[in-house]
Coordinates of C-alpha atoms in Angstrom, one line a residue:
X289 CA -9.5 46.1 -49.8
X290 CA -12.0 46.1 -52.8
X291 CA -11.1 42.7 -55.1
X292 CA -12.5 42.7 -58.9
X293 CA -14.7 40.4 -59.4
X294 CA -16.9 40.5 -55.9
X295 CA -20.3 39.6 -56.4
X296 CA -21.9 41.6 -53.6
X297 CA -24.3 44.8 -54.2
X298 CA -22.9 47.4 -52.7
X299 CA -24.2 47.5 -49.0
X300 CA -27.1 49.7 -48.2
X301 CA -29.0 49.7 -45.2
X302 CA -33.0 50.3 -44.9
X303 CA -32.5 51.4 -40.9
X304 CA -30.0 53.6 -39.4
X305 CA -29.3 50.2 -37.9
X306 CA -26.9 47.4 -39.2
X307 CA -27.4 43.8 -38.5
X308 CA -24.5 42.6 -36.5
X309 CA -22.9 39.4 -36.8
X310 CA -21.1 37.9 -33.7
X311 CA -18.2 35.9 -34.3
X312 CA -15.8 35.7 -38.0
X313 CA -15.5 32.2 -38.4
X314 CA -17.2 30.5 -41.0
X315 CA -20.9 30.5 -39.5
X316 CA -20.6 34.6 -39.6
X317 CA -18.6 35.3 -42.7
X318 CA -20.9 33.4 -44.6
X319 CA -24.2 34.9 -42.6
X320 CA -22.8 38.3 -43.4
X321 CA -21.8 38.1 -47.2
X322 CA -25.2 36.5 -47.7
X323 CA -26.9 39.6 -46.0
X324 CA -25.0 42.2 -48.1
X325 CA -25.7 40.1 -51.4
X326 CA -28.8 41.4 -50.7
X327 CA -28.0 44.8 -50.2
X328 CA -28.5 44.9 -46.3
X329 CA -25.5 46.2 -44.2
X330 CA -23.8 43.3 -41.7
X331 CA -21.0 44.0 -39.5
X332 CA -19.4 41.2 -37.7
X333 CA -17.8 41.9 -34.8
X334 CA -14.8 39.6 -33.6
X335 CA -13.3 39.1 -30.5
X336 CA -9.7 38.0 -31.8
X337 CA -7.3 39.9 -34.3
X338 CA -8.1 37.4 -37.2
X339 CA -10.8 35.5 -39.1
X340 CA -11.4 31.9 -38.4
X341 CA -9.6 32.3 -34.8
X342 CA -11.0 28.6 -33.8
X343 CA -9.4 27.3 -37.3
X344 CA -6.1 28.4 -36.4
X345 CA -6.2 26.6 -33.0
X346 CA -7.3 23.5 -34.3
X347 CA -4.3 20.4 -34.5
X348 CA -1.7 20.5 -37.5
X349 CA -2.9 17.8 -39.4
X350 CA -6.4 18.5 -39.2
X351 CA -8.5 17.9 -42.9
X352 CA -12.1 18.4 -43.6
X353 CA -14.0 15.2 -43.1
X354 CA -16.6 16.6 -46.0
X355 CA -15.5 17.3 -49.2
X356 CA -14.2 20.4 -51.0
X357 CA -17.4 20.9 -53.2
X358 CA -19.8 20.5 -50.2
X359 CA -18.2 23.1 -47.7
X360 CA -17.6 26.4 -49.8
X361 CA -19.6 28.9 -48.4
X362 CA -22.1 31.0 -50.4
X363 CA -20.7 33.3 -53.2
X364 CA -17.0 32.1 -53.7
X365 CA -15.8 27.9 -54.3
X366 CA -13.0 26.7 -52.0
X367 CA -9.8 26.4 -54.6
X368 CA -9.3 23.1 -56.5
X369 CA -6.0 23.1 -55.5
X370 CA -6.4 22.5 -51.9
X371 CA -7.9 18.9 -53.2
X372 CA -11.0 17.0 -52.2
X373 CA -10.4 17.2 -48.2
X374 CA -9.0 20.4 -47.4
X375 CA -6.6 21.0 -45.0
X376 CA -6.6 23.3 -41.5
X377 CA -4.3 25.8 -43.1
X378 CA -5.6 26.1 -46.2
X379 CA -9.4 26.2 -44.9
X380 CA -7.8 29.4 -42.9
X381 CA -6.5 30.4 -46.2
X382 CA -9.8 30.5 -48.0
X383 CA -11.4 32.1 -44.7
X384 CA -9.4 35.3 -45.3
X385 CA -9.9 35.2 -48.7
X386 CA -13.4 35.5 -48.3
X387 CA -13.9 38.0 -46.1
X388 CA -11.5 40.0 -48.7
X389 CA -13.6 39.0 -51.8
X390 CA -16.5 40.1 -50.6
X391 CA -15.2 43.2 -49.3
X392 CA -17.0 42.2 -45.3
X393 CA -17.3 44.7 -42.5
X394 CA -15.3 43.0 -39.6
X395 CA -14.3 44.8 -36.4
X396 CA -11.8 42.6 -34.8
X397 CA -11.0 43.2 -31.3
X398 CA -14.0 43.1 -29.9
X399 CA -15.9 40.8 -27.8
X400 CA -19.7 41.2 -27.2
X401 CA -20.7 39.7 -23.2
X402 CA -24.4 40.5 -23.2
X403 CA -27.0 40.7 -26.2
X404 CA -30.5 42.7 -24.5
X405 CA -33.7 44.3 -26.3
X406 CA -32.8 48.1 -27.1
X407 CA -34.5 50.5 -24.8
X408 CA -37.3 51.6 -27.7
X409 CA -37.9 47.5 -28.6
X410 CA -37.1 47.8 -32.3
X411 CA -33.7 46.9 -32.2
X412 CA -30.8 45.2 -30.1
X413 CA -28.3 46.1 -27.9
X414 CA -24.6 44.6 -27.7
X415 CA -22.6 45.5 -24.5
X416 CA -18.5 44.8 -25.8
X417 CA -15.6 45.2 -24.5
X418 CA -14.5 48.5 -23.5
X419 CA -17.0 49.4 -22.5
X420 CA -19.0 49.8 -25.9
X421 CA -22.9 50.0 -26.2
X422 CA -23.7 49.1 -30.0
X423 CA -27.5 49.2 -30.8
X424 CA -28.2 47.0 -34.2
X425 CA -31.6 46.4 -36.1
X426 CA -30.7 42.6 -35.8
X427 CA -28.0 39.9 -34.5
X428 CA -26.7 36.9 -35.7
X429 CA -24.7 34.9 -33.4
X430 CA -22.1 32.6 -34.7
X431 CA -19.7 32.2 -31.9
X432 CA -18.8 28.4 -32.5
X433 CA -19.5 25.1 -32.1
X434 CA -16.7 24.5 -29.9
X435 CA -16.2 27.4 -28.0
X436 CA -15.2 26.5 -24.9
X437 CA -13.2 23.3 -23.9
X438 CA -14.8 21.3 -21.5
X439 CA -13.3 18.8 -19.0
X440 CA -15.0 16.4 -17.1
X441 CA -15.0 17.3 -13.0
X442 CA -12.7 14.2 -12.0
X443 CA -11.9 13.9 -8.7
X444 CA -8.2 13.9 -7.8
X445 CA -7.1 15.5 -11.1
X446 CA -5.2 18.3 -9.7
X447 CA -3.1 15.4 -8.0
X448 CA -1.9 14.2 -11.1
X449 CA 1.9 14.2 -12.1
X450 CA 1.9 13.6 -15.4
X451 CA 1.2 16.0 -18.4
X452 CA -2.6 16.8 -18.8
X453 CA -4.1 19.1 -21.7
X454 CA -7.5 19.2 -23.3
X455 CA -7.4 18.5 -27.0
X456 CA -7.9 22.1 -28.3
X457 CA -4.1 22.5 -27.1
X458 CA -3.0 19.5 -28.8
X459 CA -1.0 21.1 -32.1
X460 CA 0.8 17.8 -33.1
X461 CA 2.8 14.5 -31.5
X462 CA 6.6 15.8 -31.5
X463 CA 6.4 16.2 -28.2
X464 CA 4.8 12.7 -26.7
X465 CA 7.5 10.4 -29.4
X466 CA 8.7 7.8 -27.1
X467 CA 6.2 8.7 -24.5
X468 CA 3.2 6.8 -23.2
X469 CA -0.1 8.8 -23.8
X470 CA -3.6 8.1 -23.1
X471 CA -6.5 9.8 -25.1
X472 CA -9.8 10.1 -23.2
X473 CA -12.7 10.3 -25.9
X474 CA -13.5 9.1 -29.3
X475 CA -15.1 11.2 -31.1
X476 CA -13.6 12.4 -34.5
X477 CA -11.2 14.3 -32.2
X478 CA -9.6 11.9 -30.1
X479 CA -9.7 9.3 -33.1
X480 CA -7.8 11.5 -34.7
X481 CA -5.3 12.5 -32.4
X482 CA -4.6 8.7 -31.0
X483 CA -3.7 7.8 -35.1
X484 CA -1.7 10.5 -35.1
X485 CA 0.0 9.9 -32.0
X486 CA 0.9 6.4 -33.5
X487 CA 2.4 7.8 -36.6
X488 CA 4.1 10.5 -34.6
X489 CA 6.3 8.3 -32.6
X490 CA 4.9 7.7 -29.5
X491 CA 5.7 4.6 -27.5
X492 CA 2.4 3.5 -26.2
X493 CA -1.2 5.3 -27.6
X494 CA -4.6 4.0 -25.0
X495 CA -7.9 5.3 -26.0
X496 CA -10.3 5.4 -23.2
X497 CA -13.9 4.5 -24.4
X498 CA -17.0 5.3 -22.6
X499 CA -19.6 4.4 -25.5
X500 CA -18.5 2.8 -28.9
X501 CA -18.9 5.1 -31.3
X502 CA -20.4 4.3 -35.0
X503 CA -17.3 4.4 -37.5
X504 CA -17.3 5.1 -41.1
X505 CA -15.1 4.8 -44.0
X506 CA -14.6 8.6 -45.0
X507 CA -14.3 7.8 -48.5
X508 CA -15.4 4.0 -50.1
X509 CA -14.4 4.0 -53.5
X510 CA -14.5 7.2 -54.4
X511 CA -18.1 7.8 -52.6
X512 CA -17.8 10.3 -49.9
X513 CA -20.1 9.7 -46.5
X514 CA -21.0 13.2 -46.8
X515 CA -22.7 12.1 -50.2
X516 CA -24.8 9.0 -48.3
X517 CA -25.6 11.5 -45.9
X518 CA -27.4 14.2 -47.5
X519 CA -29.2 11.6 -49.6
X520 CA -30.5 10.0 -46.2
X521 CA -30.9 13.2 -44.1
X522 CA -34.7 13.5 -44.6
X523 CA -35.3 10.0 -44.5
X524 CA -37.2 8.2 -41.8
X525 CA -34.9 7.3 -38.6
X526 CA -35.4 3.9 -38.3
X527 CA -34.8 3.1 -42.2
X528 CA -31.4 4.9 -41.9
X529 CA -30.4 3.4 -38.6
X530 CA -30.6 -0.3 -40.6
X531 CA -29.0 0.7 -43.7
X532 CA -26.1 2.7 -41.7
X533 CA -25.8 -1.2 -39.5
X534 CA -26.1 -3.1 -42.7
X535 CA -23.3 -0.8 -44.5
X536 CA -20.6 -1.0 -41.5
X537 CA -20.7 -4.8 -41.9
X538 CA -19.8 -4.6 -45.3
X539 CA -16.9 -1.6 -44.9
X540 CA -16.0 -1.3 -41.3
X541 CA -14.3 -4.5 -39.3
X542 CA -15.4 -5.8 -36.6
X543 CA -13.0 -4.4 -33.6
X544 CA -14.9 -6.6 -30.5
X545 CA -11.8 -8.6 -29.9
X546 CA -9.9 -5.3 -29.7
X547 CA -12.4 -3.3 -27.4
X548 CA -14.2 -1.6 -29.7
X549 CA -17.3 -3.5 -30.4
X550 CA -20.6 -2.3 -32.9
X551 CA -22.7 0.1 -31.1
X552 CA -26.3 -1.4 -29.5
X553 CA -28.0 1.9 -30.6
X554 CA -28.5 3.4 -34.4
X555 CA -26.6 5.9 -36.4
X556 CA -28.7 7.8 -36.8
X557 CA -30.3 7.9 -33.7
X558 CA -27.1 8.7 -32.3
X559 CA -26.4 11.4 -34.5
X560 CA -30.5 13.0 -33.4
X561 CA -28.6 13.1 -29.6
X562 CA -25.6 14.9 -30.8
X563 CA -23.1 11.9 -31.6
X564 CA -21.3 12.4 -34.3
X565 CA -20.3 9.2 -36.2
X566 CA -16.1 9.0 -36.5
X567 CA -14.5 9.2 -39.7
X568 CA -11.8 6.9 -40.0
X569 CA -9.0 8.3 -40.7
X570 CA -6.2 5.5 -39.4
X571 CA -7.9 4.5 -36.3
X572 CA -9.3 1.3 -37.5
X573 CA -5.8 0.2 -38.9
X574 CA -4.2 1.8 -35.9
X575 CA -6.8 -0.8 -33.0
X576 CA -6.5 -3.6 -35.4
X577 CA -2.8 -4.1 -35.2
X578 CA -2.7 -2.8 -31.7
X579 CA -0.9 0.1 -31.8
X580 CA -4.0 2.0 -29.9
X581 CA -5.3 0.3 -27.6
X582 CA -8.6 0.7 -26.2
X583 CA -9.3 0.8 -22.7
X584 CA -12.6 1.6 -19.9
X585 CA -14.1 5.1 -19.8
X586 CA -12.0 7.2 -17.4
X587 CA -13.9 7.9 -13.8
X588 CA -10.9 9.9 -11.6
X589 CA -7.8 9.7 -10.5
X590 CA -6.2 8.6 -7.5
X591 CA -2.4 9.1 -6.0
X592 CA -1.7 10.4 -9.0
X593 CA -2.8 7.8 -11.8
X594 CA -5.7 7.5 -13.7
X595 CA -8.9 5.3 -12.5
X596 CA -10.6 3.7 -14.9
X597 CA -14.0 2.0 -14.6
X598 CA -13.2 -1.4 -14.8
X599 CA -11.1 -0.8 -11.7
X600 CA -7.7 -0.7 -13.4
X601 CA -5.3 1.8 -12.2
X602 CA -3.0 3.7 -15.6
X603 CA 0.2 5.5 -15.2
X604 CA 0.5 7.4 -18.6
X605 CA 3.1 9.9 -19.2
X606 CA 0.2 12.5 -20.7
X607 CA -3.7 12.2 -20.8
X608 CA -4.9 14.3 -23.5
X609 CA -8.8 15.3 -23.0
X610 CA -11.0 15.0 -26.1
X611 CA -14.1 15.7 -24.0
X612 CA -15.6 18.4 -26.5
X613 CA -16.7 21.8 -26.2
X614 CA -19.4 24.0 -24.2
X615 CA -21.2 26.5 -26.0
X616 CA -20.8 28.6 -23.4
X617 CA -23.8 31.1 -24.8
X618 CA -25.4 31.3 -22.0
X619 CA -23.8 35.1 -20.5
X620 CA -24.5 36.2 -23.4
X621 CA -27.8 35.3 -24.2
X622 CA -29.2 32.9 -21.5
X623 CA -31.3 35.7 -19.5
X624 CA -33.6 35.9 -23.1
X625 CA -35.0 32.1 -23.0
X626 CA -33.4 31.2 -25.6
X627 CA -31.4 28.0 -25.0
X628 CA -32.6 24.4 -24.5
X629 CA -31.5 22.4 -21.6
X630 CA -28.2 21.5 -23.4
X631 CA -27.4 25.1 -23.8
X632 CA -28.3 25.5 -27.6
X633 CA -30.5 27.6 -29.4
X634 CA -33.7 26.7 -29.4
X635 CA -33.7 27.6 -33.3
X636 CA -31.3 28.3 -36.0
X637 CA -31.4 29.4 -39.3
X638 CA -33.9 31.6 -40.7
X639 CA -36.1 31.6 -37.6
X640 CA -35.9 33.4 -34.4
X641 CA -37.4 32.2 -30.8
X642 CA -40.8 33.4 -30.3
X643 CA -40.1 35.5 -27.9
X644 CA -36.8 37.3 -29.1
X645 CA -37.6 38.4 -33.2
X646 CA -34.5 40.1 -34.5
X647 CA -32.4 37.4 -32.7
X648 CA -31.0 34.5 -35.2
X649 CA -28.6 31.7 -34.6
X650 CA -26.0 29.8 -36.6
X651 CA -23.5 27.1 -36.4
X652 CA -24.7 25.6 -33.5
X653 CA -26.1 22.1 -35.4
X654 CA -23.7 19.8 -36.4
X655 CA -25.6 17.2 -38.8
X656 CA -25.0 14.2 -40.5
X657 CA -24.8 16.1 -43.9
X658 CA -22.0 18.8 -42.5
X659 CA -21.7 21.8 -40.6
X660 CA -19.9 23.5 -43.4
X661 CA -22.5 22.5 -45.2
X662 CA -25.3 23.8 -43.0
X663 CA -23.9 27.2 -41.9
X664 CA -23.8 27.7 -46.3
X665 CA -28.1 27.4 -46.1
X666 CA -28.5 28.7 -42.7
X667 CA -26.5 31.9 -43.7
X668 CA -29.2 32.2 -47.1
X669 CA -32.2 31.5 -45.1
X670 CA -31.4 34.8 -42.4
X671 CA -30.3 37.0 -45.4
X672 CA -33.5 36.3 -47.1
X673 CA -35.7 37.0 -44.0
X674 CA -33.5 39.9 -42.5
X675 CA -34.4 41.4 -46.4
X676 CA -37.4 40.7 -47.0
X677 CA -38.3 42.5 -43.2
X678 CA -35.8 45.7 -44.4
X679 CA -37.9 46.0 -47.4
X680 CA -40.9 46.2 -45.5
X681 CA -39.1 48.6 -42.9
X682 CA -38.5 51.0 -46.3

């Protein structure tokens, strides 16, 4: 449905080809309103019946840990109203809104299992469910960040009694009140979910640690993290590894005596091996009075309770698994060489691999400064590119 005010061109294409977009979550709304701002047809192709599918899964109380201002995507602001950290329902909101405004091309209901070269080499070929064989002049792939839940291969897991989930099902803690609950993980997810457990009634919250992570403040007077850390992105990694340990001293407490001591390792040197730092939103309150408490990384489980590495045995009534996500790209385009030994693009942005032009990745990085943020320039840099090549095509 055409809204006034759209500031697209109308879409025009310089092939008999269209670029197609994989995936309508943020990464490939933004990647495809970018392209027809510039006059180049996109279609994204989604495998669910909605936009922002992953968005809709995610936990009820769920709120952008970067601000309202710094996670719009190109071409329309995220509402004022939905204040400075917006919330999982209203980011689904603005989601459909977009794709609206700027009048998109999305085919839901379908889900792309192979990208290959087209049979000529100019182009790409899609193999989709049912069967289909769609041949486009380029492909963006924006399937997700966390795609696929992944779960650690303990031993003895399918022994155990209790109630066992992995975070992407967790919706909210109505139905652990009064129960005992261990979270396994502690990234921004399971930080998360154990402060929300603890507000949400349960009887007894554990959070099992396998590396301390870095904490910080998600907001100090008014600052935003995000801010520091677009200002430090570029800098050198050392310089922002001393200023991040100097900074926690001064804003985050020390939580040794409770488990959770300082990390040996920098921030930012972390964050360059994929650990994100956690915002705090409750945890720190929630370890220093002792309402979570934090126990050894999980390594099994045996007759039916949970082993942890310090040898102790737990007997929780749930574990909840905030072990992260998988890719899971490589089916779809693992045969091309495109992958690193993690399983992620070996580019992103306005660049393709060497050895598969055409081929363009996004939302796949998750930096310091924000993956909201980053899909907003990745998304300009493959319009620009994919133009610029259609003009020379014409």
């Amino acid at each position: 449905m055409a809204v006034p005010g759209a500031s697209a061109q109308p879409p025009t294409t310089f092939t008999d080809r269209p670029v197609y977009v994989i995936g309508a979550g943020p990464g490939g709304l933004a990647a495809a309103q970018a392209l027809r701002a510039r006059g180049v047809r996109a279609v994204v192709l989604e495998k669910t019946a909605e936009v922002g599918a992953s968005w809709r899964r995610h936990y009820d109380r769920l709120h952008l840990h970067t601000t309202r201002r710094l996670s719009a995507l190109p071409g329309l602001p995220i509402p004022r109203r939905f204040g400075r950290w917006v919330a999982r329902d209203d980011m689904v909101r603005y989601l459909e809104k977009y794709a609206e405004f700027h009048e998109l091309e999305i085919v839901t209901g379908v889900e792309v299992s192979r990208v290959e070269r087209s049979a000529d080499g100019t182009g790409w070929l899609l193999r989709a469910s049912g069967g289909r064989e769609l041949t486009g002049s380029a492909v963006v792939v924006a399937t997700g960040f966390n795609h696929t839940p992944r779960v650690p291969d303990w031993p003895g897991l399918d022994a155990y009694a209790g109630k066992f989930l992995h975070a992407g099902e967790y919706r909210n803690a109505e139905p652990y009140a009064g129960r005992d609950v261990l979270v396994v993980g502690v990234g921004n997810t399971g930080a998360e979910i154990a402060a929300d457990l603890v507000e949400g009634g349960a009887a007894r919250v554990r959070l099992s640690v396998r590396t301390p992570p870095h904490i910080v403040r998600r907001s100090t007077a008014g600052w935003a993290a995000q801010y520091s850390a677009v200002l430090v992105r570029r800098l050198p990694v050392t310089f922002v590894d001393r200023l991040a340990r100097h900074l926690a001293k001064v804003s985050v407490p020390d939580l040794s005596g409770q488990g959770l001591p300082r990390p040996d390792s920098g921030l930012y040197s972390r964050v360059n091996a994929g650990a994100i730092p956690v915002q705090d939103v409750g945890l720190v309150d929630a370890v220093r009075a002792g309402r979570v408490e934090v126990v050894a990384a999980v390594d099994g489980f045996e007759d039916g309770k949970v082993a942890l590495a310090d040898g102790s045995r737990l007997s929780p009534d749930a574990v909840i698994a905030a072990t992260g996500y998988e890719r899971a790209l490589e089916g779809l385009v693992g045969h091309l060489d495109v992958l690193d030994e993690r399983g992620r693009p070996v580019v992103h942005g306005g660049h393709s691999p060497r050895n598969a032009p055409g081929l363009y990745f996004t939302g796949f990085t998750n930096p310091i400064s924000g993956m909201l943020r980053e899909l907003a320039m990745d998304a300009e840099k493959i319009a620009t590119t994919l133009a610029r090549k259609a003009a020379r095509g014409a």
